[in-house]
Amino acid sequence: MAKKRALITGITGQDGSYLAEYLLEQGYDVIGMIRRSSTVNFERIHHIQDKVTLVAGDLLDEVSMINLLRDHRPSEVYNLAAQSFVQTSFSQPVFTGEVTGLGVTRILDAVRVVDPGIRFYQASSSEMFGKVQAVPQSETTPFYPRSPYGVAKLYGHWITVNYRESYDMYACSGILFNHESPRRGLEFVTRKITNAVARIKLGKDKELRLGNLDAKRDWGYAKDYVRAMHLMLQQNTPDDYVVSTGETYSVRRFCEIAFGHVGLKYEDYVVIDERFYRPAEVELLVGDPAKANRELGWKPEVTFEQLVTMMVESDLAANK
Ligand code: NAP
Ligand code: GDD
């Protein structure tokens, strides 16, 4: 049987790197779309660089994606590329809309033009629930985004549904709640905390400046979540799924566990800094993963405490 071939946009990101590893393990040919930059940023994929094919393209340029699809003929496309940092979306709302919102139409349309039989995964987000209308949030909970990023993701979600319904495409939207790992970008709160804990413990920093400690998130492990993406594209019919742990913790609790793991108290080091507050906040996210459990057979394997301590240990090793 011919090898399955998948295209991943955003392969240099946290999720892209784990998904590429996972698909290679499943025997796929993996094509990664990378955008041109003046310096190479392959830290997350350097260990698999010789096993994947990297091709230039950009979510801002539909022609680049049409050519890429024509040249490489994948059977599955995972659209993980985005301007993914919520805080930045407030200072760059139009750019975020172009990439994170309209970018989805460009790649979906490229798929439609080249081969509408290609299976398509869209990286949608719990940020779309924003000011939550129900607790916990499921596939049927109404959306109420609270950031330009959330609004752009909502556009991406609905255009995916629209292409599925208009052109009979196998297009799925995975509504993933926050997922973290040692490969998380340093600007996101979890990695910002675990990296600071390591640096403070090793005497390299004295304090950690944070914003809203009372925000609550449903945090899972990125490696668990990429399995759900793959499962969504292996079903008989395309559908949308919430992927989450079903548990929620505050940023404060994350700090408590992370500092506690190295024998420190977060109250002694965390300084509240107004700069890290957002113009509109998402106060509480907690997902109901029942549909993904039931229909995909998906369950997370790493607990919240295991995730926090894994990230602290990794940052301790990296900062030594
Ligand atoms: P990430 O680490 O920020 O990675 C984003 C990726 O998108 C990077 O590879 C980046 O490339 C690429 N990219 C950005 N703009 C692009 C463009 N114009 N053209 C082509 N590529 C572009 O994000 P992540 O945490 O892995 O998340 C993956 C996806 O899931 C994102 O769409 C995110 O919004 C969504 N999501 C994430 C979470 C989460 O908790 N992690 C939850 C729900 C949804 P460079 O390396 O060149 O910057
Ligand atoms: N980044 C950051 N930095 N967040 C802080 C800080 C800080 O110093 N202090 C408090 N927070 C709070 C934020 O206000 C937010 O409520 C929470 O920590 C989590 O922030 P992030 O880690 O930046 O993630 P996010 O929830 O805004 O967005 C992530 O999850 C979404 C899914 O819900 C990103 O990965 C998005 O791409 C993803 O879609």
CSV table of C-alpha atoms and ligand atoms in Angstrom, one decimal:
chain,number,residue,atom,x,y,z
A,1,MET,CA,0.0,0.0,0.0
A,2,ALA,CA,1.2,3.5,-0.9
A,3,LYS,CA,2.4,5.6,2.1
A,4,LYS,CA,0.0,8.2,3.3
A,5,ARG,CA,1.2,11.8,2.8
A,6,ALA,CA,0.4,14.7,5.1
A,7,LEU,CA,1.0,18.4,4.8
A,8,ILE,CA,1.5,20.3,8.0
A,9,THR,CA,1.4,24.1,8.0
A,10,GLY,CA,3.0,25.5,11.2
A,11,ILE,CA,5.5,22.6,11.4
A,12,THR,CA,8.1,24.8,13.2
A,13,GLY,CA,5.6,25.5,16.0
A,14,GLN,CA,4.9,23.5,19.2
A,15,ASP,CA,2.0,21.4,17.8
A,16,GLY,CA,3.5,21.1,14.3
A,17,SER,CA,6.7,19.5,15.7
A,18,TYR,CA,4.7,16.9,17.8
A,19,LEU,CA,2.3,16.2,15.0
A,20,ALA,CA,5.2,15.6,12.6
A,21,GLU,CA,6.8,13.2,15.0
A,22,TYR,CA,3.5,11.4,15.5
A,23,LEU,CA,2.7,11.1,11.8
A,24,LEU,CA,6.3,9.8,11.0
A,25,GLU,CA,5.7,7.1,13.7
A,26,GLN,CA,2.4,6.2,11.9
A,27,GLY,CA,4.4,5.7,8.6
A,28,TYR,CA,3.4,8.9,6.9
A,29,ASP,CA,5.4,11.0,4.4
A,30,VAL,CA,5.4,14.4,6.1
A,31,ILE,CA,5.6,17.6,4.1
A,32,GLY,CA,6.1,20.8,6.3
A,33,MET,CA,5.2,24.2,5.0
A,34,ILE,CA,7.7,26.9,6.3
A,35,ARG,CA,7.7,30.6,5.6
A,36,ARG,CA,10.7,32.5,4.5
A,37,SER,CA,12.7,34.1,7.3
A,38,SER,CA,16.2,35.6,7.4
A,39,THR,CA,17.3,33.2,10.1
A,40,VAL,CA,16.5,29.5,10.5
A,41,ASN,CA,14.0,28.7,13.3
A,42,PHE,CA,14.0,24.9,13.3
A,43,GLU,CA,14.8,24.3,17.0
A,44,ARG,CA,11.6,22.2,17.5
A,45,ILE,CA,12.2,20.0,14.4
A,46,HIS,CA,16.0,19.8,14.0
A,47,HIS,CA,15.9,16.2,15.3
A,48,ILE,CA,13.5,15.1,12.5
A,49,GLN,CA,14.7,17.5,9.8
A,50,ASP,CA,16.2,14.7,7.7
A,51,LYS,CA,12.9,12.7,7.9
A,52,VAL,CA,10.5,15.4,6.7
A,53,THR,CA,10.3,17.5,3.5
A,54,LEU,CA,10.2,21.2,4.1
A,55,VAL,CA,8.7,23.4,1.4
A,56,ALA,CA,8.3,27.2,1.3
A,57,GLY,CA,4.8,28.7,1.5
A,58,ASP,CA,2.8,31.2,3.4
A,59,LEU,CA,-0.8,31.5,4.6
A,60,LEU,CA,-0.8,35.0,3.2
A,61,ASP,CA,-0.2,33.7,-0.3
A,62,GLU,CA,-2.7,31.3,-1.8
A,63,VAL,CA,-0.6,30.7,-5.0
A,64,SER,CA,2.2,29.3,-2.9
A,65,MET,CA,-0.2,26.8,-1.3
A,66,ILE,CA,-1.8,25.8,-4.6
A,67,ASN,CA,1.7,25.0,-6.1
A,68,LEU,CA,2.7,23.2,-2.9
A,69,LEU,CA,-0.4,21.0,-3.0
A,70,ARG,CA,0.0,20.3,-6.8
A,71,ASP,CA,3.7,19.4,-6.3
A,72,HIS,CA,3.3,17.1,-3.3
A,73,ARG,CA,-0.2,15.8,-3.5
A,74,PRO,CA,-0.9,15.1,0.2
A,75,SER,CA,-4.0,13.1,1.2
A,76,GLU,CA,-4.3,15.0,4.5
A,77,VAL,CA,-3.7,18.7,5.4
A,78,TYR,CA,-3.3,19.9,8.9
A,79,ASN,CA,-3.6,23.7,9.1
A,80,LEU,CA,-1.7,24.6,12.3
A,81,ALA,CA,-0.1,27.9,11.2
A,82,ALA,CA,-1.4,31.0,12.8
A,83,GLN,CA,-0.5,34.2,14.7
A,84,SER,CA,-1.3,32.3,17.8
A,85,PHE,CA,-0.5,34.7,20.7
A,86,VAL,CA,-3.6,36.4,22.1
A,87,GLN,CA,-1.8,39.4,23.6
A,88,THR,CA,-0.2,40.2,20.2
A,89,SER,CA,-3.6,40.1,18.5
A,90,PHE,CA,-4.6,43.2,20.4
A,91,SER,CA,-1.6,45.2,19.1
A,92,GLN,CA,-1.8,43.6,15.6
A,93,PRO,CA,-5.5,42.9,15.0
A,94,VAL,CA,-5.5,43.3,11.2
A,95,PHE,CA,-2.4,41.1,10.7
A,96,THR,CA,-3.9,38.5,13.0
A,97,GLY,CA,-7.1,38.6,11.0
A,98,GLU,CA,-5.1,38.1,7.7
A,99,VAL,CA,-3.1,35.1,8.9
A,100,THR,CA,-5.3,33.4,11.5
A,101,GLY,CA,-8.7,34.2,9.9
A,102,LEU,CA,-8.4,34.7,6.1
A,103,GLY,CA,-5.4,32.4,5.9
A,104,VAL,CA,-7.8,29.5,6.6
A,105,THR,CA,-9.9,30.5,3.5
A,106,ARG,CA,-6.7,30.7,1.4
A,107,ILE,CA,-5.6,27.1,2.3
A,108,LEU,CA,-9.1,25.7,2.2
A,109,ASP,CA,-9.6,27.2,-1.3
A,110,ALA,CA,-6.2,25.9,-2.4
A,111,VAL,CA,-7.4,22.4,-1.4
A,112,ARG,CA,-10.7,22.9,-3.2
A,113,VAL,CA,-8.9,24.0,-6.4
A,114,VAL,CA,-6.2,21.2,-6.4
A,115,ASP,CA,-8.1,18.3,-5.0
A,116,PRO,CA,-11.3,18.6,-2.9
A,117,GLY,CA,-10.8,15.0,-1.8
A,118,ILE,CA,-7.9,16.0,0.5
A,119,ARG,CA,-8.9,15.7,4.2
A,120,PHE,CA,-8.5,18.9,6.0
A,121,TYR,CA,-7.9,19.7,9.7
A,122,GLN,CA,-8.3,23.3,11.1
A,123,ALA,CA,-6.7,24.2,14.4
A,124,SER,CA,-9.6,26.0,16.1
A,125,SER,CA,-9.5,27.2,19.7
A,126,SER,CA,-11.3,27.4,23.0
A,127,GLU,CA,-10.5,31.1,22.8
A,128,MET,CA,-13.6,31.2,20.6
A,129,PHE,CA,-15.7,30.6,23.8
A,130,GLY,CA,-14.3,33.7,25.4
A,131,LYS,CA,-16.9,35.1,27.7
A,132,VAL,CA,-18.3,31.7,28.3
A,133,GLN,CA,-22.0,31.1,27.8
A,134,ALA,CA,-22.0,27.7,29.6
A,135,VAL,CA,-19.7,25.6,31.9
A,136,PRO,CA,-18.2,23.3,30.7
A,137,GLN,CA,-17.9,24.3,27.1
A,138,SER,CA,-18.9,21.7,24.4
A,139,GLU,CA,-19.4,21.6,20.6
A,140,THR,CA,-22.9,23.1,21.1
A,141,THR,CA,-21.9,26.0,23.4
A,142,PRO,CA,-22.4,29.4,21.7
A,143,PHE,CA,-19.2,31.3,20.9
A,144,TYR,CA,-18.3,34.8,22.4
A,145,PRO,CA,-14.7,35.6,21.5
A,146,ARG,CA,-12.9,38.2,23.5
A,147,SER,CA,-9.8,39.0,21.4
A,148,PRO,CA,-9.0,39.7,17.8
A,149,TYR,CA,-7.3,36.3,17.9
A,150,GLY,CA,-10.6,34.7,19.1
A,151,VAL,CA,-12.6,36.5,16.4
A,152,ALA,CA,-10.1,35.4,13.7
A,153,LYS,CA,-10.3,31.8,14.9
A,154,LEU,CA,-14.1,31.9,14.9
A,155,TYR,CA,-13.9,33.0,11.2
A,156,GLY,CA,-11.5,30.1,10.5
A,157,HIS,CA,-13.9,27.7,12.3
A,158,TRP,CA,-17.0,28.8,10.3
A,159,ILE,CA,-15.2,28.9,6.9
A,160,THR,CA,-14.1,25.3,7.6
A,161,VAL,CA,-17.7,24.3,8.3
A,162,ASN,CA,-18.9,26.3,5.2
A,163,TYR,CA,-16.4,24.6,2.9
A,164,ARG,CA,-17.5,21.2,4.3
A,165,GLU,CA,-21.2,22.0,3.6
A,166,SER,CA,-20.7,23.9,0.3
A,167,TYR,CA,-18.2,21.6,-1.4
A,168,ASP,CA,-18.7,18.3,0.4
A,169,MET,CA,-15.2,18.4,1.6
A,170,TYR,CA,-13.8,16.3,4.5
A,171,ALA,CA,-13.0,19.3,6.6
A,172,CYS,CA,-12.8,19.2,10.5
A,173,SER,CA,-12.5,21.8,13.1
A,174,GLY,CA,-10.7,20.7,16.3
A,175,ILE,CA,-11.7,23.0,19.1
A,176,LEU,CA,-8.6,22.5,21.3
A,177,PHE,CA,-8.3,23.9,24.8
A,178,ASN,CA,-4.8,25.2,25.9
A,179,HIS,CA,-2.1,22.6,25.6
A,180,GLU,CA,1.4,23.0,26.7
A,181,SER,CA,4.8,21.3,26.7
A,182,PRO,CA,8.5,21.9,27.1
A,183,ARG,CA,8.3,23.2,23.5
A,184,ARG,CA,5.8,25.9,24.3
A,185,GLY,CA,6.8,29.4,23.2
A,186,LEU,CA,8.3,31.5,26.1
A,187,GLU,CA,5.6,34.2,25.8
A,188,PHE,CA,2.8,31.9,26.9
A,189,VAL,CA,2.1,32.0,30.6
A,190,THR,CA,2.9,28.3,31.4
A,191,ARG,CA,6.3,28.3,29.8
A,192,LYS,CA,7.0,31.9,31.1
A,193,ILE,CA,6.4,30.5,34.6
A,194,THR,CA,8.4,27.3,34.3
A,195,ASN,CA,11.3,29.0,32.6
A,196,ALA,CA,11.4,31.7,35.3
A,197,VAL,CA,11.1,29.1,38.1
A,198,ALA,CA,14.2,27.4,36.7
A,199,ARG,CA,16.2,30.6,36.3
A,200,ILE,CA,15.2,31.8,39.8
A,201,LYS,CA,16.2,28.4,41.3
A,202,LEU,CA,19.5,28.6,39.5
A,203,GLY,CA,20.2,32.2,40.7
A,204,LYS,CA,19.9,33.7,37.2
A,205,ASP,CA,16.7,35.8,37.9
A,206,LYS,CA,15.2,37.4,41.0
A,207,GLU,CA,11.5,37.9,40.1
A,208,LEU,CA,8.7,36.9,37.6
A,209,ARG,CA,6.3,39.6,36.4
A,210,LEU,CA,2.8,38.4,35.5
A,211,GLY,CA,-0.7,39.7,34.8
A,212,ASN,CA,-4.0,38.2,35.9
A,213,LEU,CA,-3.3,35.3,38.3
A,214,ASP,CA,-7.0,34.4,38.6
A,215,ALA,CA,-7.6,33.4,35.0
A,216,LYS,CA,-8.4,29.7,34.8
A,217,ARG,CA,-7.5,27.4,31.9
A,218,ASP,CA,-8.1,23.8,31.0
A,219,TRP,CA,-4.4,22.9,30.4
A,220,GLY,CA,-3.4,19.6,28.7
A,221,TYR,CA,-0.2,18.2,27.2
A,222,ALA,CA,0.4,19.0,23.5
A,223,LYS,CA,1.7,15.5,22.7
A,224,ASP,CA,-1.7,14.1,23.8
A,225,TYR,CA,-3.6,16.6,21.7
A,226,VAL,CA,-1.9,15.9,18.3
A,227,ARG,CA,-3.3,12.3,18.5
A,228,ALA,CA,-6.8,13.8,18.5
A,229,MET,CA,-6.0,15.9,15.4
A,230,HIS,CA,-5.0,12.7,13.5
A,231,LEU,CA,-8.0,10.7,14.7
A,232,MET,CA,-10.4,13.4,13.5
A,233,LEU,CA,-9.2,12.8,9.9
A,234,GLN,CA,-9.6,9.0,10.1
A,235,GLN,CA,-13.4,8.9,10.7
A,236,ASN,CA,-16.1,7.9,8.2
A,237,THR,CA,-17.6,11.4,8.3
A,238,PRO,CA,-16.0,14.8,9.0
A,239,ASP,CA,-17.1,16.6,12.2
A,240,ASP,CA,-16.0,19.1,14.9
A,241,TYR,CA,-14.7,18.1,18.3
A,242,VAL,CA,-13.8,19.7,21.6
A,243,VAL,CA,-10.4,18.4,22.9
A,244,SER,CA,-9.7,19.1,26.5
A,245,THR,CA,-9.0,17.5,29.9
A,246,GLY,CA,-12.3,18.6,31.6
A,247,GLU,CA,-10.3,20.1,34.5
A,248,THR,CA,-9.5,23.8,35.1
A,249,TYR,CA,-6.8,25.5,37.2
A,250,SER,CA,-5.8,29.2,37.8
A,251,VAL,CA,-2.6,30.7,36.7
A,252,ARG,CA,-2.0,31.2,40.5
A,253,ARG,CA,-2.3,27.4,41.1
A,254,PHE,CA,0.1,26.8,38.1
A,255,CYS,CA,2.6,29.1,39.9
A,256,GLU,CA,2.1,27.3,43.2
A,257,ILE,CA,2.9,23.9,41.8
A,258,ALA,CA,5.8,25.1,39.6
A,259,PHE,CA,7.6,27.0,42.4
A,260,GLY,CA,6.7,24.3,44.9
A,261,HIS,CA,8.4,21.7,42.8
A,262,VAL,CA,11.8,23.3,43.4
A,263,GLY,CA,11.0,24.1,47.1
A,264,LEU,CA,10.1,27.8,46.6
A,265,LYS,CA,7.0,29.9,47.3
A,266,TYR,CA,5.5,31.8,44.4
A,267,GLU,CA,4.5,34.7,46.6
A,268,ASP,CA,8.1,35.5,47.2
A,269,TYR,CA,8.9,36.0,43.5
A,270,VAL,CA,5.8,36.9,41.5
A,271,VAL,CA,5.3,40.6,40.9
A,272,ILE,CA,2.0,41.8,39.3
A,273,ASP,CA,2.6,43.9,36.3
A,274,GLU,CA,-0.3,45.8,34.6
A,275,ARG,CA,1.5,45.4,31.2
A,276,PHE,CA,0.5,41.7,31.1
A,277,TYR,CA,-3.3,42.4,31.6
A,278,ARG,CA,-5.4,42.2,28.4
A,279,PRO,CA,-8.0,44.8,27.2
A,280,ALA,CA,-10.6,42.0,27.5
A,281,GLU,CA,-9.9,38.8,29.4
A,282,VAL,CA,-11.1,35.2,29.1
A,283,GLU,CA,-11.6,34.4,32.8
A,284,LEU,CA,-12.5,30.7,32.7
A,285,LEU,CA,-12.2,27.9,30.2
A,286,VAL,CA,-13.1,24.3,30.9
A,287,GLY,CA,-14.0,21.9,28.1
A,288,ASP,CA,-16.2,18.9,28.0
A,289,PRO,CA,-14.3,16.2,26.0
A,290,ALA,CA,-17.2,13.7,26.0
A,291,LYS,CA,-17.7,13.6,22.3
A,292,ALA,CA,-14.0,13.1,21.5
A,293,ASN,CA,-13.9,10.4,24.2
A,294,ARG,CA,-16.9,8.6,22.8
A,295,GLU,CA,-16.5,9.0,19.0
A,296,LEU,CA,-12.7,9.2,18.6
A,297,GLY,CA,-11.8,7.0,21.6
A,298,TRP,CA,-9.4,9.9,22.6
A,299,LYS,CA,-8.3,10.5,26.2
A,300,PRO,CA,-5.5,12.6,27.6
A,301,GLU,CA,-2.7,10.7,29.3
A,302,VAL,CA,-0.7,13.4,31.2
A,303,THR,CA,-2.2,15.0,34.3
A,304,PHE,CA,-2.0,18.7,35.1
A,305,GLU,CA,0.7,18.1,37.9
A,306,GLN,CA,2.7,15.9,35.6
A,307,LEU,CA,2.6,18.6,32.9
A,308,VAL,CA,3.8,21.4,35.2
A,309,THR,CA,6.6,19.3,36.7
A,310,MET,CA,7.7,18.0,33.3
A,311,MET,CA,8.0,21.6,32.1
A,312,VAL,CA,9.9,22.8,35.2
A,313,GLU,CA,12.3,19.8,34.9
A,314,SER,CA,12.9,20.5,31.2
A,315,ASP,CA,13.6,24.2,31.9
A,316,LEU,CA,16.0,23.4,34.8
A,317,ALA,CA,18.0,21.1,32.4
A,318,ALA,CA,18.0,23.7,29.6
A,319,ASN,CA,19.1,26.6,31.9
A,320,LYS,CA,21.9,24.8,33.6
B,1,NAP,P1,2.9,28.2,17.6
B,1,NAP,O1,3.9,27.5,18.4
B,1,NAP,O2,2.8,29.7,17.8
B,1,NAP,O3,3.2,27.9,16.0
B,1,NAP,C1,2.6,28.7,15.0
B,1,NAP,C2,3.1,28.2,13.7
B,1,NAP,O4,2.5,29.0,12.6
B,1,NAP,C3,4.6,28.4,13.5
B,1,NAP,O5,5.2,27.3,12.8
B,1,NAP,C4,4.7,29.7,12.6
B,1,NAP,O6,5.9,29.7,11.8
B,1,NAP,C5,3.5,29.4,11.7
B,1,NAP,N1,3.1,30.6,11.0
B,1,NAP,C6,2.7,31.8,11.5
B,1,NAP,N2,2.3,32.6,10.6
B,1,NAP,C7,2.4,32.0,9.4
B,1,NAP,C8,2.2,32.3,8.0
B,1,NAP,N3,1.7,33.5,7.7
B,1,NAP,N4,2.4,31.4,7.1
B,1,NAP,C9,2.9,30.1,7.4
B,1,NAP,N5,3.1,29.8,8.7
B,1,NAP,C10,2.9,30.7,9.6
B,1,NAP,O7,1.4,27.6,17.8
B,1,NAP,P2,1.0,26.2,18.5
B,1,NAP,O8,0.8,26.4,19.9
B,1,NAP,O9,1.8,25.1,17.9
B,1,NAP,O10,-0.5,26.1,17.9
B,1,NAP,C11,-0.8,25.5,16.7
B,1,NAP,C12,-2.1,26.0,16.2
B,1,NAP,O11,-3.2,25.6,17.1
B,1,NAP,C13,-2.3,27.5,16.0
B,1,NAP,O12,-3.1,27.7,14.9
B,1,NAP,C14,-3.0,27.9,17.3
B,1,NAP,O13,-3.6,29.1,17.1
B,1,NAP,C15,-3.9,26.7,17.5
B,1,NAP,N6,-4.2,26.5,18.9
B,1,NAP,C16,-3.3,26.3,19.8
B,1,NAP,C17,-3.6,26.0,21.1
B,1,NAP,C18,-2.5,25.8,22.2
B,1,NAP,O14,-2.9,25.8,23.4
B,1,NAP,N7,-1.3,25.6,21.8
B,1,NAP,C19,-5.0,25.8,21.5
B,1,NAP,C20,-5.9,26.0,20.5
B,1,NAP,C21,-5.6,26.3,19.2
B,1,NAP,P3,7.2,30.5,12.4
B,1,NAP,O15,8.0,29.4,13.2
B,1,NAP,O16,7.9,30.9,11.1
B,1,NAP,O17,6.8,31.6,13.2
B,2,GDD,N1,1.0,35.2,28.2
B,2,GDD,C1,0.8,35.6,29.5
B,2,GDD,N2,1.8,36.3,30.1
B,2,GDD,N3,-0.4,35.3,30.0
B,2,GDD,C2,-0.6,35.8,31.3
B,2,GDD,C3,0.4,36.5,32.0
B,2,GDD,C4,1.6,36.8,31.4
B,2,GDD,O1,2.5,37.4,32.0
B,2,GDD,N4,-0.1,36.7,33.3
B,2,GDD,C5,-1.3,36.2,33.3
B,2,GDD,N5,-1.7,35.6,32.2
B,2,GDD,C6,-2.9,35.0,31.8
B,2,GDD,C7,-3.6,35.6,30.6
B,2,GDD,O2,-4.2,36.8,30.8
B,2,GDD,C8,-4.5,34.4,30.2
B,2,GDD,O3,-5.7,34.6,30.9
B,2,GDD,C9,-3.8,33.2,30.7
B,2,GDD,O4,-2.7,33.6,31.5
B,2,GDD,C10,-3.3,32.3,29.6
B,2,GDD,O5,-2.5,33.1,28.7
B,2,GDD,P1,-1.6,32.4,27.5
B,2,GDD,O6,-0.7,31.4,28.1
B,2,GDD,O7,-1.0,33.6,26.8
B,2,GDD,O8,-2.7,31.6,26.7
B,2,GDD,P2,-4.1,32.0,26.1
B,2,GDD,O9,-5.1,31.2,26.9
B,2,GDD,O10,-4.3,33.5,26.0
B,2,GDD,O11,-4.1,31.4,24.6
B,2,GDD,C11,-3.5,30.1,24.4
B,2,GDD,O12,-4.6,29.2,24.4
B,2,GDD,C12,-5.6,29.3,23.4
B,2,GDD,C13,-6.6,28.2,23.6
B,2,GDD,O13,-7.5,28.6,24.6
B,2,GDD,C14,-2.8,30.2,23.0
B,2,GDD,O14,-2.1,29.0,22.8
B,2,GDD,C15,-3.8,30.3,21.9
B,2,GDD,O15,-3.2,30.2,20.6
B,2,GDD,C16,-4.9,29.2,22.0
B,2,GDD,O16,-5.8,29.3,21.0
